[in-house]
Each structure stands twice: as C-alpha cells, then as structure tokens.
Amino acid sequence: MWLRIQRLNQQRFVLTAKAVCVHQLHTSSTEPASSSYNGLYPGHIHTTPIQKALLAVGSGVAALRDPYRHDMVAVLGEATGHFALINLRDRMRNDPEGYTILTERPRIRLSTIDVAKMASLPEGSFGREYVRFLEDNHVTPDSRADVKFVDDEELAYVMLRYREVHDLMHTLLGMPTNMLGEVAVKWFEAAQTGLPMCAFGAALGPLRLNARRLQTLVTSLGPWALRNGLRARFVLNIFYERRWEQSLEDLRQELNIEPPPVILSAAKKMST
C-alpha cells in the first residue's frame, strides 16, 4: 500500500510540473510581440520560485524513474541551477578564452560544425575522436534541448554551452553513453560545475548500476572522475571549435585530464 501511495505521489509531481510548462508555454505564446520573452531570449518561459520548485520536483522524479529522459534532466538543471550558473558565468568572464566564448556565443550543432571535414582529420585528433564518439554511440549534437526556464539571457547561454559540450566531455574522458559512462561523466561535471543537476545524477545514478559496474565505479572510475574534475582546467573556458585538429592526447594534457583507467564499450542509448 505504501509503495502504491508513493507511486501516485510521484505521478502527481510529474503531472504538476508538466502543467506548469504547458501553462507557461500558452501564456508566452499569447503575449504581444513587444513583450515576448520579457526581453530575455526566444523561447524563454518566465516562472516564479514556486513554479521552479514544482518543476524541480517533477522533473527530478521523472529523471529518477528514467535517467534517459534528457528533457526532464534539462528542466531539472534549469530549475535548480541559478546560483551555480552565476559562478560558471563569472569564471568564464575572468578567463580570456572563456570571455571570448561568452562574447562570440558559438554553437555546437550540425549546422555549425563540418562533420565530414572532422571525420577526415588524422586518427587521434580531437575532432576525429568526437565524430567517432557520435557514430559509435548513435548520438547527434542536435539532440540538446533549448533553454527555457533560466531567467537571465547570459546565464541561459552558459547553460546551453554546458549542454552542447557535454558530449565533448564524453570524448575527453573516453566514456560512452551507457549508464556507467554517464555516471562517471556526471561525477566529473559535478566537481567541475557545481550544478545541482550534476550532483543529483552523480549521487543517484549509481543506484541504476549492477554490482559489477558499481564496483568499477567505486574502485576505479569514480575516484578518477572526481580527481580529474577537481584539478582539471575549467572545461567551459575551452573554445573547442578551434581545437578540432589538436590531438586528443595533447588536449587532455593541456586540461590536466588523465586518460580513463578503464575502457568501456560504446552504448546504444541516447546521452543525457
């Protein structure tokens, strides 16, 4: 009986979060053009602190039930990440390369990168290894959701940039998109960014692992990911689009990232 009540409460949270999203989308679409997006950015949906709390709870429950619901993971990150995003933005502003990224606002999309050219780069180059990651794991940079619930235009870009370099983190760390690989990347990102969503995934993701993979995480990949996340150069301060021809080994050395202690096979599910 208690488990049944718990499941019903989880469903109510998810439905409430979805209702908030639908209401805000409808409200935004019916506002006059002169006041669209409250002067922030296209697609922005204004939410009150209470609505953000509901979104956080509902999306968190949905993401816990299905970690591959990248749409819910995205909402969770936006609803809980305000203070962490301010810190990330300030770290980018205080770094020459990070400041250039904030100024130029590059995007990592199929329309902005030349995948064919990157695939022709020498073996071991960062661009070639990134394309190999996309092919092996059946993912695309266009799968990243647009930001909607961040109430600051510059912070919204910081969140978007984090999402669009997530697959580059997989490439740098040599991690596939299976659950073990995702958890390892989340441990690294939690140490790097301080985003509550990353900490949430790092803490609860291991619950989805079987005993053998959990042992690998605890004894090998986890300590490696945390150590590298804490000591590596801040990953949002790298203009990756200008590094495609650089060797992956050299880029890891520049960022102070150790190669993975365990080689994992490619996954079939979508990255989150």
XYZ file of N, CA and C in Angstrom:
816
model
N 0.828 -1.211 0.000
C 0.000 0.000 0.000
C 0.862 1.261 0.000
N 1.916 1.251 0.845
C 2.776 2.441 0.928
C 3.467 2.712 -0.403
N 3.924 1.633 -1.075
C 4.574 1.811 -2.373
C 3.608 2.357 -3.405
N 2.349 1.921 -3.318
C 1.342 2.406 -4.267
C 1.084 3.889 -4.056
N 1.005 4.303 -2.789
C 0.798 5.729 -2.484
C 1.988 6.546 -2.969
N 3.202 6.017 -2.766
C 4.401 6.726 -3.209
C 4.403 6.914 -4.720
N 4.028 5.865 -5.453
C 3.984 5.982 -6.913
C 2.948 7.000 -7.352
N 1.806 7.028 -6.690
C 0.776 8.008 -7.030
C 1.267 9.428 -6.768
N 1.981 9.633 -5.669
C 2.516 10.958 -5.368
C 3.551 11.375 -6.400
N 4.389 10.443 -6.844
C 5.371 10.753 -7.874
C 4.682 11.157 -9.166
N 3.627 10.450 -9.526
C 2.892 10.781 -10.746
C 2.276 12.173 -10.642
N 1.748 12.527 -9.450
C 1.169 13.855 -9.268
C 2.234 14.937 -9.452
N 3.441 14.713 -8.916
C 4.518 15.689 -9.073
C 4.844 15.902 -10.542
N 4.963 14.807 -11.286
C 5.297 14.912 -12.703
C 4.205 15.651 -13.463
N 2.932 15.307 -13.185
C 1.825 15.966 -13.856
C 1.774 17.445 -13.519
N 2.069 17.800 -12.258
C 2.086 19.207 -11.867
C 3.158 19.967 -12.625
N 4.338 19.372 -12.732
C 5.425 20.021 -13.464
C 5.050 20.222 -14.929
N 4.449 19.203 -15.536
C 4.042 19.335 -16.927
C 2.973 20.410 -17.083
N 2.074 20.496 -16.127
C 1.021 21.510 -16.188
C 1.611 22.911 -16.146
N 2.647 23.101 -15.309
C 3.312 24.396 -15.247
C 3.914 24.738 -16.598
N 4.580 23.766 -17.210
C 5.197 24.006 -18.513
C 4.166 24.381 -19.563
N 3.082 23.610 -19.613
C 2.041 23.876 -20.603
C 1.425 25.253 -20.389
N 1.148 25.601 -19.121
C 0.558 26.902 -18.820
C 1.480 28.034 -19.255
N 2.771 27.910 -18.939
C 3.703 28.965 -19.275
C 3.901 29.064 -20.779
N 3.924 27.943 -21.469
C 4.038 27.982 -22.929
C 2.847 28.689 -23.556
N 1.644 28.401 -23.047
C 0.442 29.036 -23.569
C 0.457 30.537 -23.292
N 0.860 30.898 -22.072
C 0.905 32.306 -21.711
C 1.884 33.064 -22.580
N 3.072 32.462 -22.808
C 4.088 33.126 -23.607
C 3.636 33.308 -25.046
N 2.931 32.300 -25.585
C 2.521 32.367 -26.987
C 1.413 33.372 -27.213
N 0.695 33.786 -26.162
C -0.407 34.720 -26.342
C -0.034 36.145 -25.967
N 1.209 36.399 -25.493
C 1.617 37.748 -25.157
C 1.877 38.553 -26.422
N 1.708 39.883 -26.377
C 2.027 40.717 -27.526
C 3.495 40.590 -27.873
N 3.805 40.811 -29.166
C 5.178 40.667 -29.641
C 6.123 41.597 -28.919
N 5.646 42.789 -28.524
C 6.513 43.775 -27.892
C 7.006 43.337 -26.530
N 6.290 42.400 -25.881
C 6.700 41.965 -24.550
C 7.093 40.494 -24.520
N 7.279 39.900 -25.710
C 7.607 38.487 -25.766
C 8.889 38.201 -25.018
N 8.887 37.104 -24.290
C 10.040 36.590 -23.561
C 10.538 37.552 -22.489
N 9.737 38.561 -22.126
C 10.126 39.514 -21.099
C 11.477 40.167 -21.393
N 11.777 40.334 -22.702
C 13.019 40.973 -23.086
C 14.253 40.121 -22.886
N 14.101 38.802 -22.674
C 15.256 37.955 -22.416
C 15.761 37.279 -23.692
N 15.173 36.145 -24.079
C 15.658 35.435 -25.258
C 14.507 34.609 -25.835
N 14.552 34.286 -27.123
C 13.488 33.488 -27.747
C 13.309 32.147 -27.040
N 12.062 31.829 -26.747
C 11.757 30.565 -26.089
C 11.734 30.635 -24.581
N 12.129 31.769 -24.013
C 12.154 31.889 -22.553
C 10.751 31.803 -21.978
N 10.613 31.062 -20.880
C 9.342 30.923 -20.175
C 9.561 31.399 -18.740
N 8.913 32.478 -18.390
C 9.084 33.003 -17.037
C 8.358 32.104 -16.036
N 9.031 31.810 -14.930
C 8.431 31.020 -13.868
C 8.751 31.649 -12.522
N 7.818 31.553 -11.605
C 8.012 32.059 -10.253
C 8.859 31.059 -9.462
N 9.385 31.458 -8.300
C 10.132 30.492 -7.473
C 9.320 29.250 -7.124
N 8.026 29.424 -6.860
C 7.190 28.257 -6.546
C 7.082 27.340 -7.753
N 6.887 27.938 -8.931
C 6.804 27.118 -10.145
C 8.123 26.406 -10.420
N 9.233 27.080 -10.177
C 10.534 26.425 -10.363
C 10.690 25.253 -9.397
N 10.206 25.411 -8.182
C 10.281 24.316 -7.219
C 9.464 23.124 -7.698
N 8.271 23.393 -8.224
C 7.442 22.310 -8.758
C 8.115 21.640 -9.945
N 8.713 22.453 -10.809
C 9.426 21.897 -11.954
C 10.595 21.026 -11.493
N 11.299 21.495 -10.481
C 12.449 20.747 -9.982
C 12.017 19.390 -9.430
N 10.945 19.385 -8.623
C 10.481 18.133 -8.036
C 9.946 17.194 -9.111
N 9.101 17.715 -9.983
C 8.505 16.868 -11.018
C 9.535 16.313 -11.976
N 10.452 17.160 -12.447
C 11.473 16.696 -13.385
C 12.460 15.761 -12.694
N 12.745 16.030 -11.416
C 13.642 15.153 -10.678
C 13.086 13.753 -10.529
N 11.791 13.665 -10.218
C 11.147 12.361 -10.092
C 11.148 11.637 -11.436
N 10.826 12.367 -12.509
C 10.794 11.753 -13.837
C 12.186 11.286 -14.259
N 13.205 12.098 -13.971
C 14.569 11.719 -14.335
C 15.055 10.532 -13.520
N 14.618 10.450 -12.274
C 14.999 9.319 -11.431
C 14.380 8.031 -11.956
N 13.153 8.105 -12.405
C 12.472 6.930 -12.941
C 13.073 6.502 -14.268
N 13.497 7.479 -15.092
C 14.093 7.178 -16.397
C 15.236 8.158 -16.651
N 16.478 7.783 -16.316
C 17.614 8.698 -16.470
C 17.863 9.128 -17.910
N 17.292 8.435 -18.876
C 17.472 8.810 -20.277
C 16.416 9.801 -20.763
N 15.557 10.283 -19.855
C 14.635 11.365 -20.206
C 15.418 12.681 -20.179
N 16.171 12.931 -21.251
C 17.037 14.104 -21.262
C 16.251 15.400 -21.204
N 14.962 15.378 -21.602
C 14.153 16.589 -21.487
C 13.900 16.934 -20.017
N 13.646 15.910 -19.198
C 13.427 16.152 -17.776
C 14.725 16.523 -17.067
N 15.834 15.908 -17.479
C 17.134 16.277 -16.916
C 17.424 17.739 -17.217
N 17.067 18.181 -18.431
C 17.291 19.580 -18.817
C 16.471 20.526 -17.948
N 15.198 20.210 -17.729
C 14.345 21.052 -16.889
C 14.882 21.098 -15.465
N 15.307 19.959 -14.946
C 15.870 19.917 -13.599
C 17.081 20.831 -13.485
N 17.944 20.803 -14.485
C 19.127 21.649 -14.462
C 18.789 23.125 -14.455
N 17.786 23.511 -15.237
C 17.402 24.922 -15.316
C 16.689 25.389 -14.052
N 15.869 24.518 -13.475
C 15.077 24.904 -12.306
C 15.919 25.022 -11.041
N 17.076 24.366 -11.011
C 17.872 24.327 -9.781
C 19.242 24.979 -9.913
N 19.584 25.463 -11.104
C 20.972 25.836 -11.345
C 21.336 27.300 -11.267
N 20.449 28.173 -10.786
C 20.680 29.620 -10.875
C 22.012 30.049 -10.266
N 22.262 29.706 -9.016
C 23.472 30.184 -8.339
C 24.734 29.551 -8.919
N 24.650 28.288 -9.298
C 25.796 27.640 -9.933
C 26.097 28.293 -11.276
N 25.060 28.660 -12.029
C 25.264 29.301 -13.326
C 25.943 30.659 -13.173
N 25.594 31.397 -12.125
C 26.261 32.683 -11.870
C 27.758 32.450 -11.668
N 28.103 31.438 -10.886
C 29.505 31.122 -10.651
C 30.208 30.709 -11.938
N 29.555 29.885 -12.748
C 30.139 29.453 -14.013
C 30.348 30.636 -14.946
N 29.351 31.521 -15.024
C 29.463 32.716 -15.864
C 30.637 33.587 -15.415
N 30.791 33.773 -14.116
C 31.879 34.612 -13.610
C 33.241 33.985 -13.909
N 33.320 32.669 -13.818
C 34.587 32.003 -14.153
C 34.915 32.162 -15.638
N 33.922 32.170 -16.477
C 34.150 32.399 -17.899
C 34.551 33.847 -18.160
N 33.914 34.785 -17.489
C 34.247 36.195 -17.671
C 35.688 36.502 -17.273
N 36.198 35.767 -16.298
C 37.529 36.049 -15.759
C 38.639 35.279 -16.465
N 38.304 34.596 -17.543
C 39.290 33.856 -18.327
C 39.260 34.378 -19.763
N 40.410 34.662 -20.372
C 40.406 35.232 -21.735
C 39.650 34.378 -22.749
N 39.898 33.067 -22.734
C 39.215 32.194 -23.691
C 37.740 32.058 -23.334
N 37.436 31.967 -22.049
C 36.038 31.899 -21.629
C 35.284 33.167 -21.980
N 35.939 34.316 -21.809
C 35.296 35.586 -22.146
C 35.009 35.677 -23.650
N 35.925 35.158 -24.455
C 35.699 35.138 -25.905
C 34.484 34.295 -26.249
N 34.327 33.163 -25.560
C 33.165 32.300 -25.799
C 31.880 33.033 -25.441
N 31.868 33.713 -24.293
C 30.684 34.474 -23.890
C 30.367 35.576 -24.888
N 31.398 36.156 -25.484
C 31.199 37.254 -26.429
C 30.720 36.767 -27.788
N 31.343 35.704 -28.288
C 31.027 35.226 -29.644
C 29.843 34.252 -29.680
N 29.532 33.637 -28.565
C 28.394 32.715 -28.450
C 28.412 31.591 -29.502
N 29.485 30.809 -29.587
C 29.493 29.703 -30.565
C 28.476 28.637 -30.199
N 28.014 27.905 -31.218
C 27.084 26.798 -31.027
C 27.693 25.536 -31.605
N 27.415 24.413 -30.984
C 27.839 23.116 -31.492
C 26.611 22.389 -31.998
N 26.365 22.546 -33.283
C 25.209 21.969 -33.961
C 25.680 21.405 -35.303
N 24.874 20.549 -35.907
C 25.226 20.035 -37.221
C 25.315 21.151 -38.254
N 24.595 22.254 -38.004
C 24.623 23.382 -38.935
C 25.832 24.288 -38.735
N 26.574 24.099 -37.645
C 27.700 24.992 -37.354
C 29.057 24.282 -37.373
N 29.063 22.956 -37.397
C 30.325 22.217 -37.469
C 30.337 21.364 -38.732
N 31.508 21.171 -39.295
C 31.669 20.392 -40.526
C 32.054 18.969 -40.147
N 31.036 18.123 -39.978
C 31.276 16.755 -39.522
C 32.110 15.980 -40.535
N 31.843 16.190 -41.826
C 32.598 15.469 -42.861
C 34.078 15.826 -42.804
N 34.366 17.099 -42.626
C 35.763 17.529 -42.532
C 36.413 16.976 -41.277
N 35.679 16.984 -40.181
C 36.223 16.461 -38.923
C 36.488 14.958 -39.031
N 35.639 14.242 -39.777
C 35.824 12.802 -39.944
C 37.070 12.489 -40.759
N 37.532 13.453 -41.556
C 38.725 13.245 -42.382
C 40.014 13.650 -41.676
N 39.901 14.152 -40.464
C 41.083 14.547 -39.718
C 41.898 13.316 -39.316
N 43.167 13.487 -38.990
C 44.009 12.337 -38.632
C 43.471 11.578 -37.422
N 43.760 10.290 -37.384
C 43.400 9.473 -36.231
C 44.017 10.069 -34.967
N 43.235 10.095 -33.896
C 43.726 10.620 -32.633
C 43.498 12.100 -32.439
N 43.072 12.789 -33.512
C 42.756 14.211 -33.350
C 41.441 14.350 -32.593
N 41.281 15.463 -31.915
C 40.087 15.663 -31.084
C 38.821 15.640 -31.931
N 38.838 16.314 -33.082
C 37.662 16.332 -33.945
C 37.298 14.959 -34.464
N 38.312 14.188 -34.866
C 38.049 12.830 -35.375
C 37.502 11.943 -34.261
N 38.038 12.054 -33.056
C 37.548 11.241 -31.948
C 36.142 11.642 -31.533
N 35.810 12.923 -31.665
C 34.446 13.373 -31.356
C 33.455 12.773 -32.346
N 33.793 12.789 -33.634
C 32.913 12.190 -34.640
C 32.773 10.695 -34.393
N 33.855 10.047 -34.030
C 33.783 8.617 -33.717
C 32.846 8.372 -32.529
N 32.930 9.238 -31.518
C 32.018 9.110 -30.375
C 30.563 9.221 -30.832
N 30.257 10.201 -31.680
C 28.888 10.371 -32.172
C 28.424 9.131 -32.930
N 29.286 8.592 -33.767
C 28.921 7.426 -34.570
C 28.753 6.185 -33.704
N 29.700 5.945 -32.821
C 29.662 4.721 -32.006
C 28.470 4.699 -31.051
N 28.087 5.866 -30.553
C 27.007 5.933 -29.561
C 25.671 6.377 -30.156
N 25.639 6.593 -31.476
C 24.402 6.940 -32.181
C 23.745 8.189 -31.585
N 24.545 9.238 -31.392
C 24.037 10.498 -30.863
C 24.332 11.613 -31.861
N 23.699 12.744 -31.654
C 23.881 13.903 -32.513
C 23.909 15.156 -31.659
N 24.717 16.156 -32.031
C 24.723 17.396 -31.246
C 23.396 18.135 -31.289
N 22.553 17.819 -32.255
C 21.262 18.500 -32.357
C 20.226 17.980 -31.371
N 20.573 16.985 -30.571
C 19.607 16.439 -29.610
C 19.483 17.294 -28.356
N 20.334 18.299 -28.189
C 20.305 19.126 -26.989
C 19.111 20.072 -26.993
N 18.370 20.087 -25.884
C 17.174 20.926 -25.769
C 17.562 22.391 -25.606
N 16.724 23.281 -26.131
C 16.916 24.710 -25.907
C 16.612 25.044 -24.452
N 17.228 26.107 -23.972
C 16.988 26.562 -22.599
C 15.696 27.367 -22.557
N 14.889 27.161 -21.515
C 13.595 27.846 -21.404
C 13.383 28.539 -20.064
N 13.859 27.954 -18.983
C 13.451 28.411 -17.655
C 14.527 29.191 -16.896
N 15.598 29.585 -17.564
C 16.649 30.389 -16.931
C 16.318 31.860 -17.161
N 16.167 32.616 -16.082
C 15.661 33.989 -16.181
C 16.779 35.026 -16.318
N 17.738 34.731 -17.145
C 18.814 35.672 -17.463
C 19.410 35.225 -18.789
N 19.520 36.152 -19.728
C 19.929 35.791 -21.085
C 21.344 35.222 -21.129
N 22.268 35.824 -20.413
C 23.646 35.344 -20.434
C 23.775 34.007 -19.713
N 23.089 33.863 -18.595
C 23.116 32.590 -17.881
C 22.483 31.479 -18.717
N 21.476 31.831 -19.504
C 20.849 30.846 -20.383
C 21.867 30.321 -21.394
N 22.714 31.212 -21.907
C 23.746 30.743 -22.840
C 24.754 29.843 -22.127
N 25.126 30.186 -20.900
C 26.062 29.347 -20.148
C 25.497 27.940 -19.997
N 24.204 27.829 -19.663
C 23.572 26.522 -19.554
C 23.572 25.803 -20.905
N 23.267 26.539 -21.969
C 23.264 25.935 -23.296
C 24.655 25.449 -23.676
N 25.669 26.261 -23.351
C 27.038 25.863 -23.665
C 27.411 24.592 -22.903
N 27.033 24.529 -21.646
C 27.298 23.317 -20.875
C 26.681 22.096 -21.559
N 25.434 22.229 -22.013
C 24.776 21.098 -22.665
C 25.493 20.697 -23.944
N 25.904 21.697 -24.714
C 26.464 21.389 -26.022
C 27.897 20.857 -25.937
N 28.581 21.075 -24.828
C 29.923 20.492 -24.685
C 29.882 19.185 -23.893
N 28.692 18.771 -23.472
C 28.585 17.536 -22.683
C 29.162 16.343 -23.440
N 28.828 16.213 -24.724
C 29.368 15.098 -25.499
C 30.876 15.229 -25.693
N 31.375 16.459 -25.681
C 32.822 16.649 -25.755
C 33.495 16.157 -24.473
N 32.770 16.270 -23.336
C 33.290 15.720 -22.094
C 33.391 14.200 -22.189
N 32.385 13.580 -22.801
C 32.449 12.141 -23.021
C 33.687 11.786 -23.846
N 33.956 12.579 -24.874
C 35.108 12.324 -25.744
C 36.413 12.513 -24.989
N 36.534 13.604 -24.245
C 37.753 13.866 -23.483
C 38.016 12.790 -22.429
N 36.927 12.331 -21.804
C 37.057 11.345 -20.734
C 37.058 9.911 -21.248
N 36.731 9.718 -22.532
C 36.698 8.381 -23.100
C 35.555 7.540 -22.569
N 34.423 8.195 -22.266
C 33.275 7.499 -21.679
C 32.129 7.380 -22.688
N 31.545 6.190 -22.843
C 30.377 6.022 -23.704
C 29.124 6.549 -23.010
N 27.979 6.368 -23.655
C 26.734 6.898 -23.101
C 25.906 5.829 -22.392
N 26.511 4.704 -22.017
C 25.774 3.770 -21.171
C 25.715 4.336 -19.758
N 25.005 3.675 -18.861
C 24.758 4.249 -17.547
C 26.057 4.464 -16.762
N 26.980 3.520 -16.835
C 28.243 3.672 -16.118
C 29.031 4.864 -16.661
N 29.076 4.996 -17.981
C 29.781 6.128 -18.583
C 29.147 7.449 -18.224
N 27.809 7.498 -18.222
C 27.109 8.733 -17.872
C 27.371 9.124 -16.422
N 27.358 8.147 -15.528
C 27.582 8.457 -14.119
C 29.001 8.979 -13.916
N 29.975 8.361 -14.576
C 31.359 8.825 -14.457
C 31.495 10.267 -14.935
N 30.851 10.585 -16.057
C 30.899 11.954 -16.571
C 30.204 12.913 -15.607
N 29.090 12.473 -15.011
C 28.380 13.326 -14.055
C 29.237 13.589 -12.810
N 30.015 12.608 -12.364
C 30.909 12.837 -11.227
C 31.938 13.901 -11.597
N 32.481 13.812 -12.798
C 33.442 14.812 -13.276
C 32.786 16.187 -13.366
N 31.590 16.246 -13.964
C 30.912 17.523 -14.157
C 30.445 18.127 -12.839
N 30.038 17.299 -11.900
C 29.631 17.812 -10.593
C 30.800 18.523 -9.917
N 31.988 17.928 -9.999
C 33.174 18.551 -9.410
C 33.564 19.812 -10.163
N 33.354 19.832 -11.466
C 33.744 20.973 -12.288
C 32.775 22.146 -12.177
N 31.478 21.860 -12.177
C 30.473 22.918 -12.349
C 29.700 23.276 -11.088
N 29.528 22.332 -10.162
C 28.694 22.589 -9.003
C 27.211 22.661 -9.315
N 26.797 22.271 -10.516
C 25.376 22.276 -10.867
C 24.641 21.213 -10.053
N 23.544 21.568 -9.365
C 22.804 20.573 -8.576
C 22.351 19.380 -9.403
N 21.999 19.619 -10.665
C 21.570 18.521 -11.521
C 22.674 17.492 -11.704
N 23.924 17.946 -11.823
C 25.051 17.027 -11.960
C 25.254 16.242 -10.669
N 25.142 16.935 -9.538
C 25.273 16.250 -8.252
C 24.160 15.223 -8.076
N 22.953 15.564 -8.505
C 21.810 14.655 -8.444
C 22.105 13.388 -9.241
N 22.589 13.563 -10.469
C 22.910 12.407 -11.300
C 24.066 11.600 -10.752
N 25.066 12.297 -10.187
C 26.224 11.603 -9.621
C 25.847 10.780 -8.404
N 24.902 11.299 -7.610
C 24.519 10.610 -6.369
C 23.551 9.463 -6.613
N 22.601 9.664 -7.529
C 21.545 8.676 -7.719
C 21.799 7.735 -8.890
N 22.648 8.147 -9.826
C 22.955 7.283 -10.960
C 23.479 5.919 -10.574
N 24.363 5.830 -9.559
C 24.879 4.507 -9.171
C 23.802 3.507 -8.768
N 22.621 4.003 -8.361
C 21.545 3.091 -7.981
C 21.065 2.264 -9.165
N 21.367 2.724 -10.378
C 20.944 2.024 -11.585
C 21.972 1.002 -12.066
N 23.115 0.921 -11.402
C 24.185 0.032 -11.843
C 24.074 -1.337 -11.192
N 24.470 -2.373 -11.946
C 24.535 -3.694 -11.329
C 25.781 -3.776 -10.454
N 25.933 -4.864 -9.735
C 27.006 -4.978 -8.743
C 28.392 -4.847 -9.373
N 28.585 -5.440 -10.529
C 29.907 -5.405 -11.165
C 30.265 -3.993 -11.602
N 29.317 -3.295 -12.218
C 29.598 -1.934 -12.670
C 29.715 -0.969 -11.495
N 28.940 -1.210 -10.442
C 29.048 -0.365 -9.262
C 30.434 -0.491 -8.644
N 30.960 -1.703 -8.622
C 32.304 -1.909 -8.086
C 33.341 -1.171 -8.939
N 33.168 -1.207 -10.265
C 34.082 -0.486 -11.160
C 34.021 1.010 -10.901
N 32.806 1.517 -10.679
C 32.648 2.939 -10.402
C 33.327 3.324 -9.095
N 33.062 2.566 -8.045
C 33.550 2.924 -6.709
C 35.059 2.778 -6.594
N 35.604 1.744 -7.206
C 37.023 1.459 -7.021
C 37.924 2.108 -8.061
N 37.355 2.484 -9.225
C 38.208 2.958 -10.311
C 37.706 4.239 -10.958
N 36.582 4.157 -11.669
C 36.117 5.298 -12.463
C 35.688 6.476 -11.606
N 35.020 6.224 -10.483
C 34.549 7.318 -9.643
C 35.672 8.176 -9.091
N 36.646 7.581 -8.389
C 37.767 8.372 -7.879
C 38.530 9.100 -8.982
N 38.702 8.430 -10.128
C 39.370 9.064 -11.282
C 38.585 10.268 -11.773
N 37.256 10.135 -11.911
C 36.422 11.232 -12.401
C 36.433 12.415 -11.442
N 36.294 12.151 -10.147
C 36.307 13.226 -9.156
C 37.664 13.928 -9.115
N 38.727 13.150 -9.131
C 40.072 13.727 -9.071
C 40.327 14.641 -10.266
N 39.943 14.175 -11.436
C 40.154 14.976 -12.636
C 39.223 16.176 -12.686
N 37.991 15.998 -12.210
C 37.073 17.125 -12.189
C 37.550 18.251 -11.301
N 38.184 17.905 -10.186
C 38.644 18.911 -9.231
C 39.910 19.618 -9.692
N 40.758 18.924 -10.422
C 42.054 19.515 -10.752
C 42.164 20.015 -12.192
N 41.246 19.581 -13.072
C 41.342 19.948 -14.483
C 41.031 21.428 -14.696
N 41.519 21.961 -15.783
C 41.162 23.312 -16.183
C 39.649 23.367 -16.412
N 39.055 24.509 -16.131
C 37.609 24.664 -16.245
C 37.173 24.425 -17.687
N 36.322 23.409 -17.890
C 36.027 22.937 -19.243
C 35.184 23.912 -20.064
N 34.464 24.839 -19.423
C 33.681 25.806 -20.195
C 34.543 26.953 -20.711
N 35.805 26.990 -20.333
C 36.710 28.032 -20.811
C 37.529 27.579 -22.012
N 37.114 26.512 -22.671
C 37.839 25.997 -23.825
C 36.998 26.215 -25.080
N 37.576 26.876 -26.070
C 36.896 27.116 -27.354
C 37.141 25.878 -28.214
N 36.344 24.842 -27.974
C 36.584 23.547 -28.600
C 36.534 23.602 -30.121
N 35.716 24.496 -30.653
C 35.586 24.600 -32.106
C 36.906 24.974 -32.775
N 37.853 25.499 -31.999
C 39.171 25.847 -32.530
C 40.222 24.795 -32.183
N 39.762 23.667 -31.654
C 40.687 22.624 -31.209
C 40.491 21.299 -31.943
N 39.656 21.283 -32.986
C 39.355 20.005 -33.631
C 40.614 19.299 -34.124
N 41.581 20.060 -34.634
C 42.774 19.443 -35.217
C 43.818 19.068 -34.173
N 43.650 19.517 -32.950
C 44.582 19.186 -31.878
C 44.420 17.719 -31.496
N 45.490 17.060 -31.151
C 45.376 15.660 -30.765
C 44.654 15.553 -29.427
N 43.874 14.496 -29.280
C 43.133 14.288 -28.038
C 44.096 14.161 -26.867
N 45.221 13.485 -27.078
C 46.203 13.318 -26.006
C 46.766 14.659 -25.557
N 47.099 15.526 -26.520
C 47.637 16.845 -26.173
C 46.600 17.695 -25.447
N 45.332 17.618 -25.888
C 44.284 18.404 -25.255
C 44.058 17.930 -23.824
N 44.090 16.625 -23.613
C 43.965 16.101 -22.248
C 45.100 16.615 -21.365
N 46.302 16.621 -21.893
C 47.435 17.110 -21.113
C 47.283 18.592 -20.797
N 46.821 19.365 -21.779
C 46.616 20.798 -21.570
C 45.583 21.055 -20.476
N 44.523 20.239 -20.459
C 43.455 20.419 -19.483
C 43.731 19.686 -18.167
N 44.830 18.957 -18.124
C 45.197 18.198 -16.925
C 44.187 17.089 -16.620
N 43.805 16.360 -17.684
C 42.877 15.236 -17.566
C 43.618 13.940 -17.877
N 43.561 12.993 -16.957
C 44.192 11.693 -17.162
C 43.338 10.834 -18.096
N 43.958 9.986 -18.896
C 43.180 9.008 -19.678
C 42.393 8.109 -18.735
N 41.283 7.547 -19.209
C 40.461 6.704 -18.327
C 41.205 5.443 -17.899
N 41.006 5.019 -16.667
C 41.661 3.799 -16.183
C 41.015 2.539 -16.721
N 39.788 2.658 -17.220
C 39.042 1.518 -17.750
C 38.456 1.921 -19.092
N 38.570 1.074 -20.086
C 37.991 1.325 -21.398
C 36.619 0.668 -21.451
N 35.585 1.481 -21.665
C 34.218 0.975 -21.737
C 33.770 0.903 -23.185
N 32.919 -0.071 -23.501
C 32.397 -0.203 -24.853
C 31.306 0.828 -25.088
N 31.077 1.139 -26.366
C 30.086 2.155 -26.731
C 28.696 1.710 -26.333
N 27.845 2.707 -26.050
C 26.464 2.443 -25.636
C 25.546 2.606 -26.828
N 24.322 2.154 -26.635
C 23.317 2.286 -27.673
C 22.266 3.313 -27.370
N 22.147 3.707 -26.087
C 21.118 4.669 -25.709
C 21.618 6.083 -25.866
N 20.656 7.008 -25.921
C 20.992 8.405 -26.076
C 21.652 8.955 -24.833
N 22.604 9.907 -25.046
C 23.278 10.567 -23.928
C 22.348 11.546 -23.272
N 22.530 11.762 -21.956
C 21.759 12.752 -21.217
C 22.634 13.888 -20.790
